[in-house]
Coordinates of C-alpha atoms in Angstrom, one line a residue:
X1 CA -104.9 44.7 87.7
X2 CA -104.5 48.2 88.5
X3 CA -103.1 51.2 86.1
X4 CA -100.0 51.6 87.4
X5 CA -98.9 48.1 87.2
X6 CA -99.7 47.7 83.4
X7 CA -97.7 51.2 82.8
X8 CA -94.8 49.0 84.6
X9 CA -94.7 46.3 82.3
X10 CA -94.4 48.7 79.0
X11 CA -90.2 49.3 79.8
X12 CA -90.4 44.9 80.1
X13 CA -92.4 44.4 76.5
X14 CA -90.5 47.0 74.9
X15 CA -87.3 45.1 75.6
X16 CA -88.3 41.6 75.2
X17 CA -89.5 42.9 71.5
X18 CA -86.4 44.4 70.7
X19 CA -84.4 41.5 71.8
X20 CA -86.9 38.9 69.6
X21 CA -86.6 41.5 66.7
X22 CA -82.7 41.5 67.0
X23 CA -82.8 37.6 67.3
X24 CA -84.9 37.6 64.4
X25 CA -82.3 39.5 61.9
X26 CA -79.6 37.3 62.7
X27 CA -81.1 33.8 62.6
X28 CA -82.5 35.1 59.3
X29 CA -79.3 36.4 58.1
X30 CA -77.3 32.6 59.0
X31 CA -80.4 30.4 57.6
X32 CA -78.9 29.0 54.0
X33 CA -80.9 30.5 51.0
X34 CA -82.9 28.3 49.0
X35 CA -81.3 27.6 46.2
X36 CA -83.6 26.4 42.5
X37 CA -83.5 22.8 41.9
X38 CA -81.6 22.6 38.5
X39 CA -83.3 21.8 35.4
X40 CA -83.1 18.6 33.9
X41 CA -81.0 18.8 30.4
X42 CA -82.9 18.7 27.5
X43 CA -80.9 16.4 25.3
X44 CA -81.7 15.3 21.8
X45 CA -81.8 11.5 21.2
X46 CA -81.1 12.0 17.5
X47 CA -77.5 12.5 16.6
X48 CA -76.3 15.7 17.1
X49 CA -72.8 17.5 16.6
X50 CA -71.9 21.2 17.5
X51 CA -68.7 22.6 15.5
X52 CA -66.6 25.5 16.0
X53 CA -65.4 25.7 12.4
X54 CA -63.1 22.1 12.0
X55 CA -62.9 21.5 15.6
X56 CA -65.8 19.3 17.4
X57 CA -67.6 21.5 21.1
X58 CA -70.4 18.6 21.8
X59 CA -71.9 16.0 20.6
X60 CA -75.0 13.6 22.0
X61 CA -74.5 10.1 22.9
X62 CA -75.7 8.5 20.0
X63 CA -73.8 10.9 17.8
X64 CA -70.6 9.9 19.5
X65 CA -71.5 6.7 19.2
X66 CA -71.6 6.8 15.4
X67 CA -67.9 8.2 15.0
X68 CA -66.2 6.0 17.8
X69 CA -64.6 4.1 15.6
X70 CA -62.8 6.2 13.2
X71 CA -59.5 6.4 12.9
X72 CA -57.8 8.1 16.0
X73 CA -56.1 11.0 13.7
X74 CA -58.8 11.9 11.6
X75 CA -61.1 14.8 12.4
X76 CA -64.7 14.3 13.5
X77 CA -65.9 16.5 10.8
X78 CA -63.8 14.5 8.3
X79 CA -65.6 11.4 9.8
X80 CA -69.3 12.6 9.7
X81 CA -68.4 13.6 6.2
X82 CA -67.5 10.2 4.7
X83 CA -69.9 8.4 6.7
X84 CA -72.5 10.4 5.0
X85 CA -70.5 10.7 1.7
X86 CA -72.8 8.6 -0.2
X87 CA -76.1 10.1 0.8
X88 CA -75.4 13.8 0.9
X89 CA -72.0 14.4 -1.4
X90 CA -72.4 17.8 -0.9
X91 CA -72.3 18.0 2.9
X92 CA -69.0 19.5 3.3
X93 CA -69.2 22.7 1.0
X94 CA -72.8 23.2 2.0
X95 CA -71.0 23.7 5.6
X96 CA -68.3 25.3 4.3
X97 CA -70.8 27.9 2.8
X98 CA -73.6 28.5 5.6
X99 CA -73.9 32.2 6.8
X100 CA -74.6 33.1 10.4
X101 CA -77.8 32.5 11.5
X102 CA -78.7 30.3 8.0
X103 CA -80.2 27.2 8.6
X104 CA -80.3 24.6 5.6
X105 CA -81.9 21.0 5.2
X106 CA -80.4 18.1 3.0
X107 CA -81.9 15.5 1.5
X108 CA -80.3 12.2 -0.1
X109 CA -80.1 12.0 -3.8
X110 CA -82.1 8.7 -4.0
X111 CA -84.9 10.0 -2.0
X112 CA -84.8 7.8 1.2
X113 CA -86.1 9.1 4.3
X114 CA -83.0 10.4 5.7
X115 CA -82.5 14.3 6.6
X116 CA -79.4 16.5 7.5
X117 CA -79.7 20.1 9.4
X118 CA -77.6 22.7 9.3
X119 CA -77.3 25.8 11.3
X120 CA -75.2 28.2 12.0
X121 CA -75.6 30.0 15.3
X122 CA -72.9 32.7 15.8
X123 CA -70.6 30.4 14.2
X124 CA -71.5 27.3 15.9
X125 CA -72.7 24.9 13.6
X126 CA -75.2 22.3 14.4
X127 CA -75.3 19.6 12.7
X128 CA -78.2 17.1 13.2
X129 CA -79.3 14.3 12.0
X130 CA -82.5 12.6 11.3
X131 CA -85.9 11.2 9.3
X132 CA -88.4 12.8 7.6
X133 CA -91.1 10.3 8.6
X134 CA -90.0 10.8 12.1
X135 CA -88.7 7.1 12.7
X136 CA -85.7 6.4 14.8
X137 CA -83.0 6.9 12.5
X138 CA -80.5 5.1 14.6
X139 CA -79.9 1.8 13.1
X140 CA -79.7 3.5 9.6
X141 CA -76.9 5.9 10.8
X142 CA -75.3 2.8 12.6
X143 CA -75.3 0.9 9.5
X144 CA -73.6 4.0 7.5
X145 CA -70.8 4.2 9.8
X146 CA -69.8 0.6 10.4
X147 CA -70.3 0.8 5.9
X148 CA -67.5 3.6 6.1
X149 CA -65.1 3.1 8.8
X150 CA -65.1 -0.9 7.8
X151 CA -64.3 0.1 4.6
X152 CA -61.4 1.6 5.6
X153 CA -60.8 -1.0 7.9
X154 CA -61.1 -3.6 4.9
X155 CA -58.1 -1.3 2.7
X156 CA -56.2 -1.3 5.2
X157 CA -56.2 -5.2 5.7
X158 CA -56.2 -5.1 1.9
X159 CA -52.9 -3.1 1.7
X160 CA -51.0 -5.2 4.5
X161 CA -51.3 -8.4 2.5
X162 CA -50.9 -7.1 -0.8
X163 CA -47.9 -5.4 0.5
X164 CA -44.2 -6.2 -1.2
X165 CA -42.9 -6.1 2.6
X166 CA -43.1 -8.7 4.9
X167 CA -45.7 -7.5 8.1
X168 CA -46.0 -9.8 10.8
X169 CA -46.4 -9.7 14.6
X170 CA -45.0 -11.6 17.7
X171 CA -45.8 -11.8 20.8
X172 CA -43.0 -11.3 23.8
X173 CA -42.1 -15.2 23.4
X174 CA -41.9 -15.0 19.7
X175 CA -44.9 -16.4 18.9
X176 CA -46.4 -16.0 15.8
X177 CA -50.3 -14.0 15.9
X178 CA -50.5 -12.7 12.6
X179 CA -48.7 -12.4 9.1
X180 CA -49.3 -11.0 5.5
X181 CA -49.4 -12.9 2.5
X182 CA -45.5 -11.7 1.9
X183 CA -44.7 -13.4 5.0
X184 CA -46.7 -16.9 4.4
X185 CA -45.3 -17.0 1.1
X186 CA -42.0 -17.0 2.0
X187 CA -42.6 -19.6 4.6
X188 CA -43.8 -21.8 2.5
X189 CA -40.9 -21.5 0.3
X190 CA -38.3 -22.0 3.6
X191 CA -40.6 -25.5 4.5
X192 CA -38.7 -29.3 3.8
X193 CA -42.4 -29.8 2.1
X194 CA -44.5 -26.5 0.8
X195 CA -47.5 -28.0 -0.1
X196 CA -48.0 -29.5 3.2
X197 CA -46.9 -26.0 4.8
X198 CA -50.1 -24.3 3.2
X199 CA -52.5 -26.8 4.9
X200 CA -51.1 -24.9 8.3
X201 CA -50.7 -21.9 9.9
X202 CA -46.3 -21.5 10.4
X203 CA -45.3 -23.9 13.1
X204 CA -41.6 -21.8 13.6
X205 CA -40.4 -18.2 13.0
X206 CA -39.3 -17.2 10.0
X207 CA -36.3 -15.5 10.7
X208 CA -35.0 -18.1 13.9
X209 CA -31.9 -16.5 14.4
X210 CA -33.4 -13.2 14.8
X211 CA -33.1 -11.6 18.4
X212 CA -36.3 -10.2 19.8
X213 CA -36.3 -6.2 19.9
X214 CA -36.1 -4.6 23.1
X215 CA -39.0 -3.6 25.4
X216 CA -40.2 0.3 24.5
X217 CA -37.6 0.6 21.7
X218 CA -37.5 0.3 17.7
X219 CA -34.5 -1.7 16.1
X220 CA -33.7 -2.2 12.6
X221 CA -31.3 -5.2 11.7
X222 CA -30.4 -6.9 8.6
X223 CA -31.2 -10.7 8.9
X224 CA -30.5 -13.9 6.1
X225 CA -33.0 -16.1 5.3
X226 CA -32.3 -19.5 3.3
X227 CA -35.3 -20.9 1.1
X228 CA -35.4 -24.7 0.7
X229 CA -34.0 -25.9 -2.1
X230 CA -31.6 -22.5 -2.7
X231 CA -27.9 -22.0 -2.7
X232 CA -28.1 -18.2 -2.2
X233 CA -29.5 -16.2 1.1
X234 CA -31.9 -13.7 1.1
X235 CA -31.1 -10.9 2.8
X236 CA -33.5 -8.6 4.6
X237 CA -33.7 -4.9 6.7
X238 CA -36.0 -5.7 9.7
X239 CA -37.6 -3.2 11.5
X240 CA -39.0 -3.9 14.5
X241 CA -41.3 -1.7 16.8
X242 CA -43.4 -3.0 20.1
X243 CA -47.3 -2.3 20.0
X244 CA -49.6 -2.9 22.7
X245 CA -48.1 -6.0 24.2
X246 CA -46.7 -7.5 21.0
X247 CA -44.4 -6.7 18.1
X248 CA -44.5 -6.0 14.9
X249 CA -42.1 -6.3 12.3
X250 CA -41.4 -4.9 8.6
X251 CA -39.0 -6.9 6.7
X252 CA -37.4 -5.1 3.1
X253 CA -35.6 -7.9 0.5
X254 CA -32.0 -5.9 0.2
X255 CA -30.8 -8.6 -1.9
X256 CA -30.1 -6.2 -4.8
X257 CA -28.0 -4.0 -2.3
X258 CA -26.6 -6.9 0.1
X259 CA -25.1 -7.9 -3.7
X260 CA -24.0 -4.2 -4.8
X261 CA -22.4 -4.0 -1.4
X262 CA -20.4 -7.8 -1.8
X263 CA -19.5 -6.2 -6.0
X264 CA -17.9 -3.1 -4.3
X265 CA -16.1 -4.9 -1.8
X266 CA -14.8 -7.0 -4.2
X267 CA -14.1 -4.7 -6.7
X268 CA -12.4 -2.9 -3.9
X269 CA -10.2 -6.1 -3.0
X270 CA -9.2 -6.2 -6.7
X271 CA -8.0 -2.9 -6.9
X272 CA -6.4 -3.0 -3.8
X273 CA -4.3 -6.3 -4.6
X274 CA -3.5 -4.6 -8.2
X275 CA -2.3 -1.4 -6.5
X276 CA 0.1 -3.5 -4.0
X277 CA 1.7 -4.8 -7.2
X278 CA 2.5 -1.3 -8.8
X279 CA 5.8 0.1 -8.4
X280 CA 4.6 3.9 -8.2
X281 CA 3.2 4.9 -5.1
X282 CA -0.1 6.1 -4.7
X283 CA -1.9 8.4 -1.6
X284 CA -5.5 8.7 -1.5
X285 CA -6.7 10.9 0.7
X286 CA -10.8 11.5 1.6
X287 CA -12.7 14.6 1.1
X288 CA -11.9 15.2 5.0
X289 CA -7.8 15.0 3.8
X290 CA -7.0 12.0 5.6
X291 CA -5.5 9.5 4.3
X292 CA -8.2 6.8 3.2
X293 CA -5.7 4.5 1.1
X294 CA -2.1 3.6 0.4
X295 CA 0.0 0.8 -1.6
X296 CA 3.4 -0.6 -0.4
X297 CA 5.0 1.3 -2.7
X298 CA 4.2 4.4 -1.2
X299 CA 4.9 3.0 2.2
X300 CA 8.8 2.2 1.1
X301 CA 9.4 5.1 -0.9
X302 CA 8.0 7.5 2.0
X303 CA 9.8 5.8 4.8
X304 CA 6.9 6.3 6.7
X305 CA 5.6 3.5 9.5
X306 CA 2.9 1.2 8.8
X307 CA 1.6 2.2 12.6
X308 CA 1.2 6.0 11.2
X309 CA 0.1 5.9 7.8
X310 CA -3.1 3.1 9.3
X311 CA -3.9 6.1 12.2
X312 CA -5.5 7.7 8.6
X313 CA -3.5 11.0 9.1
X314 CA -4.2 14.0 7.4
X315 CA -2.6 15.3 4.7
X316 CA -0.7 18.5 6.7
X317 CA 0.5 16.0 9.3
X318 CA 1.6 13.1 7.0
X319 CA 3.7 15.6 4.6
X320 CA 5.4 17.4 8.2
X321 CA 6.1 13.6 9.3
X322 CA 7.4 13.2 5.4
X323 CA 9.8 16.3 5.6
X324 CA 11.1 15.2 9.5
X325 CA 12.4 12.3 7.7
X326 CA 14.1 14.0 4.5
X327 CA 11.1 12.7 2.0
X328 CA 10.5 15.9 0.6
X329 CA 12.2 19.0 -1.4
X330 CA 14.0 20.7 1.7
X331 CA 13.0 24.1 1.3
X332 CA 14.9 27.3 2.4
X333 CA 12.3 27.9 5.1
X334 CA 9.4 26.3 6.3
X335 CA 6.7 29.3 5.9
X336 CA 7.8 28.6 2.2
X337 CA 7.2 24.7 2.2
X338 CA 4.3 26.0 3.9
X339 CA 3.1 28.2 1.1
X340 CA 4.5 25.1 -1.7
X341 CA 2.5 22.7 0.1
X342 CA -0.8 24.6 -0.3
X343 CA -0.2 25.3 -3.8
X344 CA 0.6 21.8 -4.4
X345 CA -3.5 20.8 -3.1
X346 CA -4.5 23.5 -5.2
X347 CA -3.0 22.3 -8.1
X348 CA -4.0 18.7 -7.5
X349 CA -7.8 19.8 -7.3
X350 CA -7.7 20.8 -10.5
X351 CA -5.7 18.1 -11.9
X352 CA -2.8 19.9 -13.1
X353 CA -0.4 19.2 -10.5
X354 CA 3.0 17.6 -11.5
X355 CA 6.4 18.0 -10.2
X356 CA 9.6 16.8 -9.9
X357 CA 10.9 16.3 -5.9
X358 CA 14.5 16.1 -5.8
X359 CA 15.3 15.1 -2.2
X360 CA 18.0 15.7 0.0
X361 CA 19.7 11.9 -0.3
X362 CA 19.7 12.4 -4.1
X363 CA 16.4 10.7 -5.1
X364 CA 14.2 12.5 -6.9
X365 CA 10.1 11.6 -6.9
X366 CA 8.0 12.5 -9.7
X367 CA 4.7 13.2 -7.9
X368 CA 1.4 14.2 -9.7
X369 CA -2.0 14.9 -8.1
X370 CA -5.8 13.7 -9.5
X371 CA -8.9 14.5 -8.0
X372 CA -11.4 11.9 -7.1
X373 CA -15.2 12.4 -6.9
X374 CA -16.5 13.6 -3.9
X375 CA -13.8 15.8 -3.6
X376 CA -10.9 13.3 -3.0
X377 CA -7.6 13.4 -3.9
X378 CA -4.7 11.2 -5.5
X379 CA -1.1 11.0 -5.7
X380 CA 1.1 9.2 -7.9
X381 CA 4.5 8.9 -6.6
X382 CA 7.2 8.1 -9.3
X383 CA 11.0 7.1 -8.4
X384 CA 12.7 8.5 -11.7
X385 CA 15.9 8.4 -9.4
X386 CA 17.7 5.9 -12.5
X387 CA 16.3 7.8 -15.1
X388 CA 17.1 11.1 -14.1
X389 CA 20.8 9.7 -13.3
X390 CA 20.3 8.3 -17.0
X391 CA 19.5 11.4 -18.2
X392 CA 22.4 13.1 -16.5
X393 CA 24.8 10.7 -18.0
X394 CA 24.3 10.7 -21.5
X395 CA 23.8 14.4 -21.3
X396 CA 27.6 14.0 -20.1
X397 CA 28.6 12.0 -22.9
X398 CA 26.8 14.3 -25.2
X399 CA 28.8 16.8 -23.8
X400 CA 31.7 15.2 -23.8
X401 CA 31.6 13.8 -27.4
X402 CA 30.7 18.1 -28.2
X403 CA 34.2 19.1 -26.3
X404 CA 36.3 16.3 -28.1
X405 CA 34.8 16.9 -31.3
X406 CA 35.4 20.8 -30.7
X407 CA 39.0 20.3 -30.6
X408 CA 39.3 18.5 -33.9
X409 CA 40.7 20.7 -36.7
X410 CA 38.6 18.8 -39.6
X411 CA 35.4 20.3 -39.8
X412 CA 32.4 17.6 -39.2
X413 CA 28.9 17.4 -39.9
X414 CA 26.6 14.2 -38.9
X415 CA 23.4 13.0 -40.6
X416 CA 20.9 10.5 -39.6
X417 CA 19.3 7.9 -42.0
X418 CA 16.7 10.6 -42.6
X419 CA 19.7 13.0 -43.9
X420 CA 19.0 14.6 -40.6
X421 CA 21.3 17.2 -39.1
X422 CA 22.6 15.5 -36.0
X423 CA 25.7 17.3 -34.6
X424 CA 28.7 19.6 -35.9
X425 CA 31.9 20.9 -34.4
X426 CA 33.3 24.2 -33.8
X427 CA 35.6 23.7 -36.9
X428 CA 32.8 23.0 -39.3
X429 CA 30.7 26.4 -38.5
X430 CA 34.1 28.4 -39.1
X431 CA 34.5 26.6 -42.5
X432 CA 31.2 27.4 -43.7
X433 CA 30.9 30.8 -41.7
X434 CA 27.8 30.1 -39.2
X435 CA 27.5 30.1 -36.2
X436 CA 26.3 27.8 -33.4
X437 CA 22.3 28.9 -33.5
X438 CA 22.0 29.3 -37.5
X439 CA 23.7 25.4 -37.8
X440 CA 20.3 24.1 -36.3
X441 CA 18.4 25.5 -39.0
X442 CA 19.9 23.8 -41.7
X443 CA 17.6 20.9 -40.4
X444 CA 18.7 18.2 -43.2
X445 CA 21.6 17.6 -45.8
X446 CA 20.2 19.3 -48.7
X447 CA 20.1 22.5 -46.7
X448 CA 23.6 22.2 -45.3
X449 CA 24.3 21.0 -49.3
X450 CA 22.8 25.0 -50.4
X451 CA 25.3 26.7 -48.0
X452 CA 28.1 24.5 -49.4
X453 CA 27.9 24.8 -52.7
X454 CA 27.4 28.7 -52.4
X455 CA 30.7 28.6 -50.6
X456 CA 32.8 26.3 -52.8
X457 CA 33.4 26.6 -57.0
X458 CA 30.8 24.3 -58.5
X459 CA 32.1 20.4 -58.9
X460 CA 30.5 17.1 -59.3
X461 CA 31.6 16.2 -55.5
X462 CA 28.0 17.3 -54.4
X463 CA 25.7 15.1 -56.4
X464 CA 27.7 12.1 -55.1
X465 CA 27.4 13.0 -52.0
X466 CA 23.7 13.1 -51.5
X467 CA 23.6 9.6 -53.8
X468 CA 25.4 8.1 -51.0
X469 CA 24.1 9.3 -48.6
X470 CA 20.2 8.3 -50.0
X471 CA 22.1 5.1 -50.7
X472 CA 20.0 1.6 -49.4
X473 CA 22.8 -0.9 -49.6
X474 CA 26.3 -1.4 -48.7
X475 CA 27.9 2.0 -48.4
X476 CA 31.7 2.2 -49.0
X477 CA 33.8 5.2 -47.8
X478 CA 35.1 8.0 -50.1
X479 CA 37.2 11.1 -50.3
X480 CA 37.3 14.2 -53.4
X481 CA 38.7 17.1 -53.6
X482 CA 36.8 20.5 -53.8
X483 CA 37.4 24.5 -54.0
X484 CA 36.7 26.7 -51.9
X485 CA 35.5 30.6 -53.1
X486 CA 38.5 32.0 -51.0
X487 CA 40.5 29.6 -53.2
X488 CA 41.5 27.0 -50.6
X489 CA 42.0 23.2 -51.2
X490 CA 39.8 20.7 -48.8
X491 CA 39.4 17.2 -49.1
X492 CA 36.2 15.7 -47.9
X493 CA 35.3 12.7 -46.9
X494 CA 31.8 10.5 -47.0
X495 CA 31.9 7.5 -44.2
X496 CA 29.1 5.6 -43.3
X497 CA 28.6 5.0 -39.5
X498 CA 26.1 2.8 -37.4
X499 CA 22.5 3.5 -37.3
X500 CA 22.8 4.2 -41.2
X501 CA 24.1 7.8 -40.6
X502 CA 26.6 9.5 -42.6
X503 CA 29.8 11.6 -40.9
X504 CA 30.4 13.9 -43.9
X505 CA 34.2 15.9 -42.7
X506 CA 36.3 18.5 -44.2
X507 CA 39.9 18.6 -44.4
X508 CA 41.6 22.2 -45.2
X509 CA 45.0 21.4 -47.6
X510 CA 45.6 24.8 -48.9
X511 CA 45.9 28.2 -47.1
X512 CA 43.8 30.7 -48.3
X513 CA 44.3 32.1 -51.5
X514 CA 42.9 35.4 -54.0
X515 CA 39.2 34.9 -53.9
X516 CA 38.2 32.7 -57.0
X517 CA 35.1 33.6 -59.1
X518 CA 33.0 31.0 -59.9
X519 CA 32.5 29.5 -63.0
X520 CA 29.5 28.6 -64.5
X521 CA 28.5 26.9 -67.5
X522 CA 26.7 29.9 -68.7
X523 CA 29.8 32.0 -68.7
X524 CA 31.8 29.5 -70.3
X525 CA 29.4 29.3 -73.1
X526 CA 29.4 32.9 -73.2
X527 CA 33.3 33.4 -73.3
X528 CA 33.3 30.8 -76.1
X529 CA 31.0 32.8 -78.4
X530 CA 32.9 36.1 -78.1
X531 CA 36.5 34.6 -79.1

């Protein structure tokens, strides 16, 4: 081939390079990289558990093997640690105590061929486990946790049936799948025949009558239960909760409060029939101030309906209903009853209230206030309508018997069988010159006998008078004459009158004379021996 035609073909190679080059670069740049076939794992077939402090990061199979069947709320570290408890006591504060980057072997105490490692690797610690003749250590380990986790397993069975409750589960028809020995006791006792009933397993629920708890939800109930043979019922608190397809159920004896509760109520009964006999009225209200009890008493003296006072009203609203009706002291205004009222709860909290209502129709209510415990209180209302109207009365006699013997001109003086000062009239303190407040304290005869005697000339009238009126028997009216200082004649008299008093009276016969000086035997004597 000539020159020239190979010098054409240069342009042609040049570009079909180029293209192949470009074509190159992009197929290269779309073919997927190679990526390294991952390593296999290299796993440890001994047990193996990596901590972060408490908290469980890894384990290997066999290690989580070991632990599967502790309890669901107790930590794996916990676990390992009583499962090994035995062996290696101190397991737990030689983990508490490794430093970073501190590895530590232990050995059992009895020398078998067991082995624990510890290390800590930036606070990660791995915890392995295995033999010092290099054995497979699995069916040792194996045999350590079923030891520990069945002995938990076996208290826990333990507690069940040495529990005072009675455990026991059902399925959804009520059939019985398992019980304590609470429970089988009992049944035994509720069977026609209990020695036959211990050859068996319970043929019938326990508690019959019982309804079965709902689906998802925990009920508590309080159910009877009559032994064979037994007047009384047992009385038990049920609870009932659904696990897993069945039910199980916790039964408490309440007999001791079932009874406290039937003692109350009874006592309650008691008191209430004995209060519906009282004639005073009585308002108990709660700590909340509503009314939590009332007798009939209080329901006729208030006027109040039966309707209201069983609506439990409060105390406000039950003494506004009182005072619509005219039951209560009418007040000048009500911001004062208002202000009465309040003082009146004060007063009862402390015990101390008493008071005399005098109400509008003329009655009048002696009302007195106690506090209960927990805060409640109680009102004793009183009609002392007749013995205030008593009062009133022979205060008006008493009166009146003052005014008539006021207008008497003999001057009177009554004793008691005690030679008490009982009464005196206006005469009698103008006789003796005293007045109204000094009479009272010349409390008995012989001090009323002191101002006589200083008032009259001396005479034997005196000593018979307090003989008579000391006198036991029959007493017989007398009269004698004495002087007075001012030299005035009066005559008094000594009657007897009921209730063994004496009405000792002074009649005036003389007007008043020159003063007369008493005699005395001393002077006498005296004058006798000059002449």
């Amino acid at each position: 081939m000539p020159l020239t035609d190979w010098l054409d073909l240069i342009p042609v190679s040049l570009a079909a390079l180029l293209v192949a080059c470009l074509l190159y670069v992009v197929l290269w740049r779309m073919w997927p990289t190679a990526q390294p076939r991952p390593t296999q794992r290299n796993v440890p077939s001994q047990p193996v558990f990596l901590f972060d402090g408490d908290g469980l990061v890894d384990a290997t199979p066999s290690a989580k093997q070991l632990i599967a069947n502790k309890p669901d709320l107790m930590p794996a570290l916990d676990a390992v640690c009583q499962m090994l408890r035995q062996d290696f006591p101190d397991l737990r504060s030689a983990y508490d105590s490794i430093a970073d980057g501190e590895s530590l072997q232990l050995t059992p105490l009895d020398g078998n061929p067991l082995m624990v490692t510890l290390e800590n690797r930036n606070g990660n610690i791995r915890l392995a486990l295995d033999a010092q003749d290099g054995n497979d250590i699995d069916v040792h380990y194996a045999a350590m946790a079923r030891t520990a986790f069945g002995e938990e397993l076996s208290t826990l069975r333990q507690l069940t049936n040495d529990a005072p409750q009675l455990i026991w589960c059902e399925d959804d028809q009520g059939r019985l799948l398992w019980a304590n020995k609470r429970y089988l006791a009992y049944s035994d006792r509720c069977a026609t025949d209990p020695e036959k009933s211990k050859q068996i397993w319970p043929g019938r629920r326990l508690f019959p009558d019982m309804p079965s708890p709902q689906e998802g939800r925990t009920t508590q109930q309080r159910v009877a239960l009559q032994l064979h043979g037994e007047k009384s019922e047992h009385w038990f608190d049920v609870t009932s909760a659904p696990q897993d397809g069945h039910f199980a159920h916790y039964a408490i004896n309440v007999n001791d409060v079932v009874r406290a509760e039937n003692a109350k109520r009874e006592f309650q009964q008691t008191l209430a029939k004995t209060f519906a006999q009282l004639s005073t009225g009585l308002a108990i209200f709660d700590k909340r101030r509503r009314l939590a009890m009332f007798n009939p008493s209080f329901l006729d003296m208030s006027g109040l309906p039966f309707e209201f006072l069983s609506s439990r009203p409060t105390i406000d609203s039950l003494m506004d209903r009182m005072r619509d009706m005219r039951r209560l002291p009418e007040p000048k205004d009500y911001a004062s009853w208002r202000e009465q009222f309040s003082h009146l709860e004060a007063e009862a909290q402390r015990g101390t209230y008493a008071e005399n209502w005098n109400l509008p129709d003329g009655q009048t209510f002696r009302v007195t206030g106690r506090p209960h415990p927990d805060g409640a209180l109680a009102f004793l209302f009183e009609d002392i309508s007749a013995e205030i109207s008593l009062t009133r009365h022979f205060r008006t006699e008493i009166e009146t018997s003052h005014a008539v013997l006021d207008t008497l001109p003999e001057a009177i003086a009554v004793f008691s069988n005690a030679n008490t000062l009982v009464i005196t009239n206006q005469a009698y303190r103008a006789l003796w010159g005293i007045d109204e407040e000094d009479v009272m304290l010349s409390l008995d005869l012989r001090a009323a006998m002191r101002t006589w005697k200083a008032a009259s000339v001396p005479t034997p009238v005196w000593p018979r008078l307090e003989s008579f009126a000391i006198a036991t028997g029959s007493r017989t009216p007398w009269s004698d004459q004495i002087t007075l200082v001012d030299g005035r004649q009066a005559i008094c008299h000594a009657v007897p009158i009921s209730g063994r008093m004496t009405m000792v009276k002074f009649a005036v016969t003389s007007p008043e004379r020159s003063a007369l000086k008493p005699l005395t035997i001393e002077s006498e004597t005296q004058k006798r021996a000059k002449g």
